[in-house]
Short mmCIF file of C-alpha atoms and ligand atoms in Angstrom, two decimals:
data_model
loop_
_atom_site.label_atom_id
_atom_site.label_comp_id
_atom_site.label_asym_id
_atom_site.label_seq_id
_atom_site.Cartn_x
_atom_site.Cartn_y
_atom_site.Cartn_z
CA MET A 1 16.35 7.02 2.25
CA ARG A 2 13.65 4.78 0.79
CA THR A 3 10.71 3.87 3.04
CA VAL A 4 12.00 0.29 3.24
CA GLU A 5 15.53 -0.80 2.45
CA TRP A 6 18.14 -3.46 3.12
CA ASN A 7 21.27 -2.18 4.77
CA ARG A 8 24.11 -4.29 6.21
CA ASP A 9 22.01 -7.37 6.90
CA LYS A 10 19.18 -5.38 8.48
CA VAL A 11 15.79 -4.19 7.24
CA CYS A 12 15.61 -0.42 7.71
CA LEU A 13 12.22 1.31 7.84
CA ILE A 14 10.99 4.84 8.35
CA ASP A 15 8.81 4.51 11.46
CA GLN A 16 5.43 5.82 10.30
CA ARG A 17 3.86 5.68 13.76
CA VAL A 18 5.70 8.77 14.93
CA LEU A 19 5.63 11.00 11.85
CA PRO A 20 5.33 13.95 11.42
CA ALA A 21 6.46 14.81 14.97
CA GLU A 22 9.57 12.66 14.73
CA TYR A 23 11.63 11.13 11.93
CA ARG A 24 12.90 7.80 13.22
CA VAL A 25 14.44 4.86 11.38
CA LEU A 26 13.97 1.33 12.71
CA GLN A 27 16.59 -1.34 12.10
CA LEU A 28 15.07 -4.81 12.18
CA GLU A 29 17.13 -7.94 12.55
CA THR A 30 14.63 -10.82 12.55
CA PRO A 31 11.57 -11.78 10.49
CA LYS A 32 9.50 -11.62 13.69
CA GLU A 33 10.52 -7.99 14.14
CA VAL A 34 9.49 -7.27 10.55
CA ALA A 35 6.11 -8.97 11.14
CA TRP A 36 5.66 -6.85 14.25
CA ALA A 37 6.52 -3.65 12.32
CA ILE A 38 3.90 -4.52 9.69
CA ARG A 39 1.23 -5.41 12.29
CA ASP A 40 1.92 -2.30 14.38
CA MET A 41 1.98 -0.19 11.19
CA ALA A 42 5.50 1.17 11.65
CA VAL A 43 5.48 0.30 7.94
CA ARG A 44 2.17 0.47 6.09
CA GLY A 45 0.68 0.84 2.62
CA ALA A 46 0.24 -2.22 0.41
CA PRO A 47 3.44 -1.99 -1.71
CA ALA A 48 5.61 -1.01 1.29
CA ILE A 49 4.46 -3.96 3.40
CA GLY A 50 5.05 -6.29 0.43
CA ALA A 51 8.66 -5.11 0.11
CA ALA A 52 9.20 -5.20 3.89
CA ALA A 53 7.90 -8.79 4.05
CA ALA A 54 10.17 -9.81 1.16
CA PHE A 55 13.18 -8.38 2.99
CA GLY A 56 11.92 -10.12 6.14
CA LEU A 57 12.19 -13.41 4.30
CA ALA A 58 15.71 -12.52 3.17
CA LEU A 59 16.51 -11.95 6.86
CA ALA A 60 15.07 -15.37 7.68
CA ALA A 61 17.34 -16.93 5.05
CA ARG A 62 20.39 -15.12 6.45
CA ARG A 63 19.68 -16.02 10.06
CA SER A 64 18.64 -19.64 9.62
CA PRO A 65 21.29 -22.02 10.97
CA ALA A 66 20.14 -24.72 8.51
CA ARG A 67 22.95 -26.38 6.57
CA ASP A 68 20.87 -28.26 4.06
CA ARG A 69 18.25 -27.28 1.55
CA ALA A 70 15.29 -28.96 3.29
CA GLY A 71 16.08 -27.35 6.66
CA LEU A 72 16.43 -23.89 5.18
CA TRP A 73 13.21 -24.32 3.20
CA ARG A 74 11.36 -25.26 6.42
CA ASP A 75 12.68 -22.14 8.16
CA LEU A 76 11.64 -19.96 5.23
CA GLU A 77 8.14 -21.37 5.10
CA GLU A 78 7.77 -20.82 8.83
CA ALA A 79 8.94 -17.21 8.55
CA ALA A 80 6.67 -16.63 5.53
CA ALA A 81 3.66 -17.85 7.53
CA VAL A 82 4.41 -15.40 10.36
CA LEU A 83 4.91 -12.51 7.93
CA ARG A 84 1.82 -13.40 5.87
CA ALA A 85 -0.38 -13.35 8.97
CA ALA A 86 0.69 -9.83 9.94
CA ARG A 87 -2.04 -8.09 7.89
CA PRO A 88 -4.72 -9.84 5.84
CA THR A 89 -6.19 -7.35 3.35
CA ALA A 90 -3.32 -6.08 1.20
CA VAL A 91 -2.58 -8.81 -1.33
CA ASN A 92 0.91 -7.40 -2.00
CA LEU A 93 2.10 -9.01 1.23
CA ALA A 94 1.31 -12.60 0.17
CA TRP A 95 2.31 -11.79 -3.42
CA ALA A 96 5.80 -10.61 -2.46
CA LEU A 97 6.41 -13.56 -0.13
CA GLN A 98 5.35 -16.00 -2.81
CA ARG A 99 7.60 -14.34 -5.32
CA VAL A 100 10.63 -14.72 -3.02
CA LEU A 101 9.73 -18.36 -2.24
CA ASN A 102 9.39 -19.16 -5.94
CA ARG A 103 12.79 -17.71 -6.69
CA VAL A 104 14.41 -19.56 -3.77
CA ALA A 105 12.75 -22.83 -4.81
CA ALA A 106 14.71 -22.80 -8.06
CA GLU A 107 18.04 -22.98 -6.16
CA SER A 108 19.73 -26.25 -5.31
CA ASP A 109 21.83 -25.38 -2.26
CA PRO A 110 21.52 -23.18 0.85
CA GLN A 111 24.08 -20.66 -0.33
CA GLY A 112 22.19 -20.12 -3.59
CA MET A 113 18.88 -19.97 -1.70
CA ARG A 114 20.16 -17.26 0.66
CA ALA A 115 21.50 -15.16 -2.20
CA ALA A 116 18.31 -15.66 -4.22
CA ALA A 117 16.05 -14.55 -1.33
CA LEU A 118 17.87 -11.25 -0.99
CA ALA A 119 18.16 -10.71 -4.74
CA GLU A 120 14.42 -11.21 -5.23
CA ALA A 121 13.48 -8.96 -2.31
CA GLN A 122 15.76 -6.27 -3.70
CA ALA A 123 14.23 -6.71 -7.17
CA ILE A 124 10.72 -6.29 -5.72
CA ALA A 125 11.82 -3.06 -4.02
CA ASP A 126 13.57 -1.66 -7.11
CA GLU A 127 10.71 -2.60 -9.43
CA ASP A 128 8.20 -0.91 -7.12
CA VAL A 129 9.90 2.44 -7.62
CA ALA A 130 10.04 2.02 -11.42
CA ILE A 131 6.39 0.87 -11.51
CA ASN A 132 5.25 3.91 -9.55
CA ARG A 133 7.07 6.23 -11.93
CA ARG A 134 5.32 4.63 -14.92
CA LEU A 135 1.97 4.67 -13.15
CA GLY A 136 2.53 8.34 -12.34
CA GLU A 137 3.13 9.20 -16.00
CA ILE A 138 0.03 7.31 -17.14
CA GLY A 139 -2.22 8.79 -14.45
CA ALA A 140 -0.94 12.35 -14.83
CA ALA A 141 -2.41 12.44 -18.34
CA LEU A 142 -5.85 12.50 -16.67
CA ILE A 143 -5.05 15.55 -14.55
CA PRO A 144 -5.89 18.89 -16.16
CA ASP A 145 -3.92 22.03 -15.35
CA GLY A 146 -5.54 23.72 -12.37
CA ALA A 147 -7.20 20.52 -11.06
CA THR A 148 -8.37 20.00 -7.52
CA ILE A 149 -7.82 16.40 -6.49
CA LEU A 150 -9.45 14.69 -3.51
CA HIS A 151 -7.15 12.10 -1.91
CA HIS A 152 -7.74 9.58 0.90
CA CYS A 153 -5.26 7.94 3.31
CA ASN A 154 -1.58 7.94 2.30
CA THR A 155 -0.41 6.55 -1.02
CA GLY A 156 2.87 8.40 -1.32
CA ALA A 157 6.53 7.45 -0.99
CA LEU A 158 5.77 6.29 2.55
CA ALA A 159 3.13 3.76 1.40
CA THR A 160 5.46 2.32 -1.24
CA VAL A 161 9.21 1.80 -1.50
CA ASP A 162 9.41 5.26 -3.01
CA TYR A 163 7.45 7.81 -5.08
CA GLY A 164 3.90 6.57 -4.45
CA THR A 165 0.84 5.50 -6.44
CA ALA A 166 -2.08 7.97 -6.30
CA LEU A 167 0.22 10.54 -4.74
CA GLY A 168 2.77 9.58 -7.41
CA VAL A 169 0.23 10.61 -10.07
CA ILE A 170 -0.23 13.94 -8.31
CA ARG A 171 3.53 14.33 -7.97
CA THR A 172 4.10 13.64 -11.67
CA ALA A 173 1.43 16.18 -12.66
CA HIS A 174 3.14 18.72 -10.38
CA GLU A 175 6.58 17.89 -11.83
CA GLN A 176 5.11 18.41 -15.31
CA GLY A 177 4.32 21.98 -14.28
CA LYS A 178 0.57 21.54 -13.90
CA ARG A 179 -1.00 23.59 -11.15
CA VAL A 180 -2.69 21.10 -8.85
CA HIS A 181 -4.33 21.45 -5.47
CA VAL A 182 -4.98 18.48 -3.20
CA LEU A 183 -7.81 18.13 -0.71
CA VAL A 184 -6.30 15.80 1.89
CA ASP A 185 -8.76 13.66 3.84
CA GLU A 186 -7.45 13.38 7.41
CA THR A 187 -8.34 9.63 7.36
CA ARG A 188 -9.54 8.59 10.78
CA PRO A 189 -8.74 6.67 12.90
CA LEU A 190 -4.96 6.58 12.33
CA LEU A 191 -4.82 9.88 10.43
CA GLN A 192 -2.58 8.75 7.58
CA GLY A 193 -3.83 11.77 5.59
CA ALA A 194 -3.21 14.40 8.26
CA ARG A 195 0.06 12.92 9.48
CA LEU A 196 1.68 11.39 6.43
CA THR A 197 0.14 12.77 3.22
CA ALA A 198 0.24 16.34 4.53
CA TRP A 199 3.89 15.82 5.55
CA GLU A 200 4.84 14.45 2.13
CA LEU A 201 3.00 17.15 0.17
CA GLN A 202 4.56 19.84 2.31
CA GLN A 203 8.04 18.47 1.58
CA LEU A 204 7.28 18.30 -2.14
CA GLY A 205 5.88 21.84 -2.25
CA ILE A 206 2.54 20.67 -3.67
CA PRO A 207 -0.34 22.93 -2.58
CA PHE A 208 -2.94 21.20 -0.40
CA THR A 209 -5.70 21.76 2.12
CA LEU A 210 -6.31 19.34 4.97
CA ILE A 211 -9.98 18.53 5.50
CA ALA A 212 -11.89 16.49 8.07
CA ASP A 213 -13.13 13.23 6.53
CA ASN A 214 -16.70 14.39 7.05
CA ALA A 215 -16.11 17.43 4.82
CA ALA A 216 -15.38 15.45 1.64
CA GLY A 217 -19.05 15.18 0.62
CA HIS A 218 -19.47 18.93 0.87
CA PHE A 219 -16.55 19.60 -1.46
CA LEU A 220 -17.80 17.00 -3.94
CA ARG A 221 -21.37 18.30 -3.97
CA THR A 222 -20.34 21.93 -4.39
CA GLY A 223 -18.28 21.28 -7.51
CA GLN A 224 -14.91 21.87 -5.85
CA VAL A 225 -13.34 18.55 -6.84
CA ASP A 226 -12.26 17.54 -10.37
CA ILE A 227 -11.10 14.01 -9.67
CA VAL A 228 -10.79 11.57 -6.74
CA LEU A 229 -7.55 9.56 -6.57
CA VAL A 230 -6.97 6.79 -4.03
CA GLY A 231 -4.77 3.72 -3.65
CA ALA A 232 -5.93 0.17 -3.00
CA ASP A 233 -4.96 -2.82 -0.91
CA ARG A 234 -6.56 -5.35 -3.21
CA VAL A 235 -8.56 -5.19 -6.43
CA ALA A 236 -10.81 -8.19 -7.09
CA ALA A 237 -11.20 -9.72 -10.56
CA ASN A 238 -14.50 -7.90 -11.08
CA GLY A 239 -13.02 -4.48 -10.24
CA ASP A 240 -14.28 -4.21 -6.65
CA VAL A 241 -11.68 -2.27 -4.66
CA ALA A 242 -10.55 -2.76 -1.05
CA ASN A 243 -8.98 0.39 0.34
CA LYS A 244 -8.73 2.40 3.55
CA ILE A 245 -11.98 2.68 5.46
CA GLY A 246 -13.97 5.64 4.15
CA THR A 247 -13.11 5.09 0.49
CA TYR A 248 -16.54 3.59 -0.30
CA LYS A 249 -18.37 6.68 0.94
CA LEU A 250 -16.14 8.90 -1.20
CA ALA A 251 -16.74 6.81 -4.32
CA VAL A 252 -20.53 6.85 -3.90
CA VAL A 253 -20.66 10.60 -3.36
CA ALA A 254 -18.23 11.16 -6.25
CA LYS A 255 -20.49 9.21 -8.62
CA GLU A 256 -23.60 10.99 -7.35
CA ASN A 257 -21.91 14.28 -8.30
CA GLY A 258 -20.37 13.18 -11.59
CA VAL A 259 -16.78 13.34 -10.31
CA PRO A 260 -14.44 10.64 -11.69
CA PHE A 261 -13.07 8.17 -9.13
CA TYR A 262 -9.78 6.37 -9.93
CA PRO A 263 -7.88 3.91 -7.73
CA CYS A 264 -4.16 3.89 -8.66
CA VAL A 265 -2.48 0.50 -8.20
CA PRO A 266 0.55 -1.51 -9.24
CA THR A 267 -0.65 -4.67 -10.99
CA SER A 268 0.62 -6.66 -7.97
CA THR A 269 -2.42 -5.27 -6.10
CA ILE A 270 -4.83 -6.84 -8.61
CA ASP A 271 -5.85 -10.28 -7.38
CA LEU A 272 -7.49 -12.16 -10.24
CA SER A 273 -7.94 -15.18 -7.94
CA THR A 274 -10.35 -13.20 -5.75
CA PRO A 275 -13.63 -13.01 -7.71
CA THR A 276 -15.35 -10.10 -5.93
CA GLY A 277 -14.92 -7.66 -3.07
CA ASP A 278 -17.01 -9.91 -0.84
CA ASP A 279 -14.16 -12.44 -0.98
CA ILE A 280 -11.56 -9.98 0.37
CA PRO A 281 -10.80 -10.32 4.11
CA ILE A 282 -11.29 -7.04 5.96
CA GLU A 283 -8.83 -6.45 8.77
CA GLU A 284 -10.35 -5.52 12.13
CA ARG A 285 -7.89 -3.42 14.19
CA PRO A 286 -7.66 -2.72 17.93
CA ALA A 287 -10.32 -0.56 19.61
CA GLU A 288 -7.64 1.72 21.07
CA GLU A 289 -6.92 3.11 17.62
CA VAL A 290 -10.37 4.71 17.73
CA THR A 291 -10.50 5.68 21.40
CA ASP A 292 -6.88 6.63 22.20
CA LEU A 293 -7.06 10.15 20.87
CA THR A 294 -7.32 13.10 23.18
CA PHE A 295 -9.41 16.23 22.76
CA ARG A 296 -8.12 19.19 24.77
CA GLY A 297 -5.99 16.77 26.74
CA LYS A 298 -8.86 14.40 27.60
CA PRO A 299 -9.83 11.03 26.05
CA ILE A 300 -12.34 11.45 23.21
CA ALA A 301 -14.65 8.64 24.36
CA PRO A 302 -15.95 7.39 27.72
CA ALA A 303 -13.89 4.51 29.15
CA GLY A 304 -15.03 1.02 28.19
CA VAL A 305 -17.13 1.90 25.13
CA ARG A 306 -17.72 -0.77 22.49
CA VAL A 307 -15.78 -0.02 19.31
CA ALA A 308 -15.77 -1.41 15.77
CA ASN A 309 -12.62 -0.67 13.80
CA PRO A 310 -12.59 -2.17 10.29
CA ALA A 311 -9.42 -0.90 8.62
CA PHE A 312 -10.71 -1.17 5.03
CA ASP A 313 -13.93 -1.14 3.04
CA ILE A 314 -15.01 -2.40 -0.35
CA THR A 315 -15.98 -0.05 -3.14
CA PRO A 316 -18.17 -1.95 -5.64
CA HIS A 317 -16.87 -1.65 -9.19
CA ARG A 318 -19.93 0.29 -10.40
CA TYR A 319 -18.52 3.35 -8.58
CA VAL A 320 -15.06 3.02 -10.15
CA THR A 321 -14.42 5.13 -13.25
CA GLY A 322 -11.14 3.40 -14.09
CA ILE A 323 -8.15 1.75 -12.44
CA ILE A 324 -4.76 3.32 -13.18
CA THR A 325 -1.85 0.85 -13.34
CA GLU A 326 1.72 0.87 -14.62
CA ASN A 327 0.46 -1.00 -17.70
CA GLY A 328 -2.32 1.39 -18.61
CA ILE A 329 -5.78 2.32 -17.35
CA ALA A 330 -8.40 -0.41 -17.01
CA TYR A 331 -11.96 0.72 -17.72
CA PRO A 332 -15.18 -1.32 -17.41
CA PRO A 333 -15.84 -4.13 -18.07
CA PHE A 334 -13.14 -4.82 -15.47
CA THR A 335 -13.40 -8.61 -15.76
CA VAL A 336 -11.88 -8.18 -19.22
CA THR A 337 -9.59 -5.17 -18.83
CA LEU A 338 -7.97 -6.11 -15.50
CA LYS A 339 -6.81 -9.41 -17.01
CA ARG A 340 -5.32 -7.45 -19.87
CA VAL A 341 -3.29 -5.09 -17.65
CA VAL A 342 -2.09 -7.93 -15.40
CA LEU A 343 -1.08 -10.11 -18.35
CA SER A 344 0.97 -7.32 -19.89
CA THR A 345 3.19 -7.35 -16.77
CA PRO A 346 6.76 -8.57 -17.44
CA LYS A 347 6.94 -12.36 -17.21
CA ARG A 348 8.82 -12.62 -13.88
CA ASN A 349 5.93 -11.11 -11.91
CA LYS A 350 3.35 -13.33 -13.54
CA ASP A 351 5.33 -16.45 -12.74
CA ALA A 352 5.61 -15.42 -9.13
CA ALA A 353 1.86 -15.11 -8.79
CA ALA A 354 1.11 -18.34 -10.58
CA THR A 355 3.69 -20.88 -9.41
CA ALA A 356 3.45 -22.87 -6.20
CA PRO A 357 6.71 -23.41 -4.24
CA SER A 358 8.18 -26.73 -5.28
CA CYS A 359 10.26 -27.74 -2.23
O1 MRU B 1 -3.82 0.70 6.84
P1 MRU B 1 -2.87 1.29 5.85
O2 MRU B 1 -2.35 2.64 6.24
O3 MRU B 1 -1.75 0.32 5.48
O4 MRU B 1 -3.75 1.49 4.55
C1 MRU B 1 -3.17 1.98 3.40
C2 MRU B 1 -4.13 2.19 2.31
O5 MRU B 1 -5.29 1.91 2.41
C3 MRU B 1 -3.56 2.65 1.00
O6 MRU B 1 -4.50 3.40 0.30
C4 MRU B 1 -3.17 1.44 0.15
O7 MRU B 1 -2.37 0.54 0.87
C5 MRU B 1 -2.46 1.83 -1.09
S1 MRU B 1 -0.89 2.53 -0.73
C6 MRU B 1 -0.09 2.84 -2.19
#
């Protein structure tokens, strides 16, 4: 199945909290349950949470008892606010909700609004898969045969509706018959690399080696990495990139060692209304995510320690070689080239980002 899909009036998700030990599918019946799944990271990754939120709004439309347009609109706005608040950094979440609201706003009666909400959510999900395939083709052109690729977090099928972004590039290169090897950062504290990326690569038969996050600098300095590929949760207008905590360190060390560093993003992750990385909200997550690991059966930290747990960091654009999108690769100066790749997106997406709901 896809990571997120609509099935018989429910939102179905692969529960990413329990992989790889267990493959479990959640069936969600209310927008509040979808918001919970996003917050608790049962579903995660910027494109996947965007699609999940869009389906959450379709659920809200289905379940609302409202019989008139104004009542249904109120219920949808309320549900959108709950979903939007679930995670603050990935712009795809707000983008997808706005796109569904814009489509619904064009309808004149509740029946049309309900149908439109689901149709738009489904379109977002279907387009995500097609976008990732295109992005994969474009990015794979940068991967030489025999390349070793350093990858952070999880950007595969699980982080999207299907196929993946940075991992999609790697997958395309592999499908093209190139021999690639992936160094998989474990990605503390929630171990998306060790748990999810390793699981996906294993299923795809793509050779990889799991490394502790702290080892990445060693591999970069000793010439064992040809290219660094990551995803992103939001790209600011100047090319600053918000991505999983630890990305900034990788980018700096990559530049120091002359290794190219490319975030791979659908254009829905590029937020031209956010001028710089300093304007991107960084999600702070619960302390238990850092402390609730065990080492030889015992907690890894003394009880009651103070913890800081920012989920993302900002990589300033000077460390970014280029940004791979489904519309081509943006190179510096990003203030010019990011506009170009966003504006070459098919019209429907642009409208969604630009139009305020009119109810
Ligand atoms: O906290 P997460 O696991 O949702 O963070 C995910 C990432 O940082 C990914 O790199 C990003 O969302 C891009 S996924 C295609």
